[in-house]
Tab-separated table of C-alpha atoms and ligand atoms in Angstrom:
chain	number	residue	atom	x	y	z
A	1	MET	CA	112.950	88.456	82.029
A	2	ILE	CA	110.897	86.503	84.360
A	3	ALA	CA	111.490	88.086	87.380
A	4	ALA	CA	109.459	86.004	90.070
A	5	ALA	CA	109.121	82.378	90.259
A	6	VAL	CA	105.947	81.444	88.682
A	7	ALA	CA	105.023	77.930	89.660
A	8	ARG	CA	103.953	77.253	92.965
A	9	ARG	CA	102.675	74.418	94.737
A	10	LEU	CA	99.456	74.400	96.544
A	11	ASP	CA	98.948	72.021	99.621
A	12	LEU	CA	95.378	71.877	100.316
A	13	ASP	CA	95.748	69.474	103.245
A	14	LEU	CA	98.128	71.971	105.220
A	15	GLY	CA	96.852	75.224	103.378
A	16	ARG	CA	100.135	76.228	102.412
A	17	ILE	CA	101.423	77.834	99.012
A	18	ALA	CA	105.148	76.986	99.114
A	19	GLY	CA	107.188	79.844	99.858
A	20	GLY	CA	104.408	81.858	101.152
A	21	THR	CA	104.022	83.392	104.825
A	22	PHE	CA	101.375	81.826	106.713
A	23	SER	CA	99.023	83.427	109.470
A	24	CYS	CA	96.516	82.355	111.659
A	25	ARG	CA	93.340	83.553	113.164
A	26	PHE	CA	92.060	82.084	116.266
A	27	LEU	CA	88.773	82.696	117.990
A	28	GLY	CA	90.205	85.049	120.295
A	29	ASP	CA	91.176	87.327	117.447
A	30	LEU	CA	87.673	87.464	116.222
A	31	ARG	CA	86.042	89.520	119.170
A	32	GLY	CA	83.486	91.740	117.497
A	33	SER	CA	83.066	89.874	114.470
A	34	PHE	CA	80.254	87.756	115.432
A	35	ALA	CA	76.809	89.064	116.136
A	36	ASP	CA	75.973	87.259	119.347
A	37	ARG	CA	78.719	88.592	121.758
A	38	GLU	CA	77.248	86.394	124.680
A	39	ARG	CA	77.741	82.942	123.102
A	40	TYR	CA	81.196	84.285	121.405
A	41	GLU	CA	82.475	85.102	125.310
A	42	GLU	CA	80.936	81.634	126.142
A	43	ALA	CA	82.929	79.731	123.424
A	44	LEU	CA	86.042	81.711	123.817
A	45	ALA	CA	86.023	80.708	127.783
A	46	ARG	CA	85.715	77.003	126.538
A	47	GLY	CA	88.903	77.275	124.322
A	48	ASN	CA	90.956	79.309	121.448
A	49	PRO	CA	90.614	77.170	118.615
A	50	LEU	CA	91.875	77.996	115.072
A	51	ILE	CA	89.106	79.432	112.898
A	52	TYR	CA	91.160	80.174	109.555
A	53	SER	CA	94.420	80.517	108.206
A	54	VAL	CA	95.856	82.294	105.286
A	55	SER	CA	99.334	81.172	103.399
A	56	THR	CA	100.103	84.736	101.355
A	57	LEU	CA	102.610	85.385	98.504
A	58	GLU	CA	102.924	88.743	98.370
A	59	SER	CA	104.472	90.405	95.338
A	60	ALA	CA	106.934	93.405	95.942
A	61	ALA	CA	106.852	94.189	92.279
A	62	GLY	CA	104.001	97.098	92.678
A	63	ASP	CA	101.516	98.357	89.902
A	64	GLY	CA	100.532	95.590	87.616
A	65	ASP	CA	101.590	92.616	89.543
A	66	LEU	CA	99.374	90.022	91.521
A	67	SER	CA	99.481	88.603	95.015
A	68	TYR	CA	97.617	85.514	96.237
A	69	GLY	CA	96.369	84.089	99.374
A	70	LEU	CA	95.155	80.436	100.203
A	71	GLY	CA	92.756	80.477	102.946
A	72	VAL	CA	91.454	77.680	104.996
A	73	LEU	CA	88.419	78.201	107.067
A	74	MET	CA	87.201	75.937	109.778
A	75	PRO	CA	83.563	74.495	109.832
A	76	GLY	CA	81.619	75.572	113.043
A	77	LYS	CA	79.066	78.272	114.657
A	78	ILE	CA	78.945	80.749	117.345
A	79	GLY	CA	75.334	80.477	118.217
A	80	ARG	CA	73.699	80.351	114.857
A	81	GLU	CA	76.396	82.150	112.863
A	82	TYR	CA	78.806	80.478	110.807
A	83	PHE	CA	82.792	80.807	111.415
A	84	LEU	CA	83.766	83.600	109.209
A	85	THR	CA	86.758	85.716	108.048
A	86	LYS	CA	86.965	89.018	109.499
A	87	GLY	CA	86.410	90.757	106.091
A	88	HIS	CA	87.991	93.854	104.846
A	89	LEU	CA	88.062	96.315	102.142
A	90	HIS	CA	91.303	97.008	100.128
A	91	ALA	CA	93.077	100.001	101.195
A	92	TRP	CA	93.405	100.690	97.331
A	93	ARG	CA	89.587	100.571	97.000
A	94	GLU	CA	89.465	100.119	93.138
A	95	ALA	CA	91.308	96.657	93.654
A	96	ALA	CA	89.340	93.893	92.632
A	97	GLU	CA	89.943	90.264	93.358
A	98	VAL	CA	89.114	87.021	92.251
A	99	TYR	CA	88.525	83.545	94.503
A	100	VAL	CA	88.365	80.446	93.546
A	101	GLY	CA	86.697	77.884	95.468
A	102	LEU	CA	88.847	74.418	96.001
A	103	ARG	CA	87.284	72.277	98.771
A	104	GLY	CA	84.230	72.524	101.088
A	105	HIS	CA	80.916	74.519	101.002
A	106	GLY	CA	81.064	78.159	101.568
A	107	LEU	CA	79.830	81.775	100.828
A	108	MET	CA	81.230	85.196	100.357
A	109	LEU	CA	79.225	88.250	101.830
A	110	LEU	CA	79.931	91.121	99.395
A	111	GLU	CA	79.234	94.867	100.780
A	112	ASP	CA	79.406	97.623	98.542
A	113	GLU	CA	81.082	100.562	100.402
A	114	GLN	CA	79.005	103.421	98.561
A	115	SER	CA	75.462	102.088	98.452
A	116	GLY	CA	75.699	99.467	101.414
A	117	GLU	CA	74.208	96.873	99.114
A	118	SER	CA	74.773	93.213	99.944
A	119	LYS	CA	75.135	90.320	98.000
A	120	LEU	CA	75.612	86.651	99.230
A	121	LEU	CA	77.402	84.220	96.706
A	122	PRO	CA	78.080	80.611	96.505
A	123	LEU	CA	82.004	79.760	96.873
A	124	SER	CA	82.353	76.049	96.997
A	125	ALA	CA	84.899	73.854	95.280
A	126	ASN	CA	85.132	74.821	91.427
A	127	GLU	CA	83.388	77.935	91.937
A	128	ILE	CA	84.810	81.536	91.148
A	129	VAL	CA	83.634	85.039	92.908
A	130	TYR	CA	84.601	88.182	91.384
A	131	VAL	CA	84.998	90.953	94.054
A	132	PRO	CA	84.601	94.189	92.487
A	133	GLY	CA	86.560	97.213	93.977
A	134	HIS	CA	84.770	99.396	96.771
A	135	THR	CA	83.517	96.073	98.167
A	136	ALA	CA	83.636	94.940	101.605
A	137	HIS	CA	84.379	91.021	101.541
A	138	ARG	CA	83.978	88.303	104.087
A	139	THR	CA	84.142	84.430	103.554
A	140	ILE	CA	82.025	81.931	105.612
A	141	ASN	CA	81.955	78.245	105.871
A	142	ILE	CA	78.421	76.664	105.800
A	143	GLY	CA	79.776	73.041	105.347
A	144	THR	CA	81.255	70.438	107.684
A	145	VAL	CA	84.646	70.395	106.430
A	146	PRO	CA	87.252	72.979	106.121
A	147	LEU	CA	86.388	75.642	103.321
A	148	VAL	CA	89.670	75.852	101.047
A	149	TYR	CA	89.786	78.749	98.597
A	150	LEU	CA	92.441	80.964	96.639
A	151	GLY	CA	92.005	84.831	96.380
A	152	VAL	CA	94.180	86.897	93.733
A	153	TYR	CA	94.446	90.522	93.910
A	154	PRO	CA	96.514	93.488	93.114
A	155	ALA	CA	100.003	93.346	94.718
A	156	ASN	CA	99.278	97.026	95.839
A	157	ALA	CA	95.603	96.319	96.833
A	158	GLY	CA	96.533	96.481	100.891
A	159	HIS	CA	94.027	95.478	103.555
A	160	ASP	CA	91.842	97.987	105.682
A	161	TYR	CA	90.266	96.240	108.484
A	162	GLY	CA	89.499	99.593	110.150
A	163	ALA	CA	85.854	100.302	108.644
A	164	ILE	CA	84.191	96.684	109.113
A	165	GLY	CA	86.051	96.400	112.490
A	166	GLU	CA	84.054	99.397	113.501
A	167	ARG	CA	80.803	98.721	112.005
A	168	ASN	CA	80.692	95.187	110.833
A	169	PHE	CA	78.750	94.117	107.586
A	170	ARG	CA	75.183	95.246	107.824
A	171	ASN	CA	73.908	91.563	107.281
A	172	VAL	CA	74.721	88.370	108.948
A	173	VAL	CA	74.726	84.749	107.648
A	174	ILE	CA	72.800	82.552	110.232
A	175	GLU	CA	71.284	78.892	110.207
A	176	GLU	CA	67.748	78.628	109.902
A	177	ALA	CA	65.836	75.636	109.468
A	178	SER	CA	69.323	74.085	108.492
A	179	SER	CA	69.903	76.230	106.031
A	180	PRO	CA	72.040	79.410	105.773
A	181	ALA	CA	69.857	82.798	105.676
A	182	LEU	CA	70.954	86.363	105.221
A	183	ARG	CA	69.548	88.734	107.725
A	184	ASP	CA	69.841	92.290	108.809
A	185	ARG	CA	72.230	92.649	111.922
A	186	MET	CA	69.909	95.290	113.496
A	187	LYS	CA	66.686	92.989	113.337
A	188	LEU	CA	68.320	89.762	114.835
B	1	PAN	C1	91.921	86.934	101.390
B	1	PAN	C2	91.638	87.419	102.572
B	1	PAN	C3	91.585	86.059	103.551
B	1	PAN	C4	91.457	86.174	105.251
B	1	PAN	O1	93.309	86.538	101.116
B	1	PAN	O2	92.663	88.096	103.223
B	1	PAN	O3	90.376	85.241	103.189
B	1	PAN	O4	90.329	87.324	105.275
B	1	PAN	P1	90.713	88.441	106.087
B	1	PAN	O5	92.000	89.102	105.196
B	1	PAN	O6	89.414	89.333	105.872
B	1	PAN	O7	91.191	87.938	107.501
B	1	PAN	C5	91.829	88.447	100.671
B	1	PAN	O8	90.602	88.969	100.402
B	1	PAN	N1	92.563	89.213	100.559
B	1	PAN	O9	92.682	90.239	99.888
B	2	ZN	ZN1	90.711	90.910	99.644
């Protein structure tokens, strides 16, 4: 028996999956995410723009099933740091994820929870990024148009924002000489 509807339409302009739930993160929701706190507060005093949205189709079927989310991340910077998602680990740490780039130019910052090792991988249209388990992941828009991507993950992965919320990623991606550069947060 086919339990769930298996065919879905993605609207890349609206960032919606038919039948999905839609959530938005505004600049004010990202306090603590950007390295330059002064520039962040200055930008927030000027306005509270949408930074990203996620249209999510969560499965209630449990073990073995998949959930997925269509993300749209706006272009822009706070100081020299590109717009980004909050980033998270999966609550079930073994849960991996596959990201598929659909539009725009972006990067994914991965950080192994155990070793602390970072990887910066391209996520642009037609690129796939595999995020292993035990890996914090954040999406970054380095382009001038919205970055659109689909993430597919185990239905029981869960999202743990706590650890990243407290200590953030070790590295930041900033613009240097018109190009993205990976830098140690403590040495900025
Ligand atoms: C994605 C993310 C999406 C938004 O669907 O949830 O990019 O990023 P944050 O969840 O960090 O705000 C995913 O990785 N799901 O597991
Ligand atoms: Zn995830």
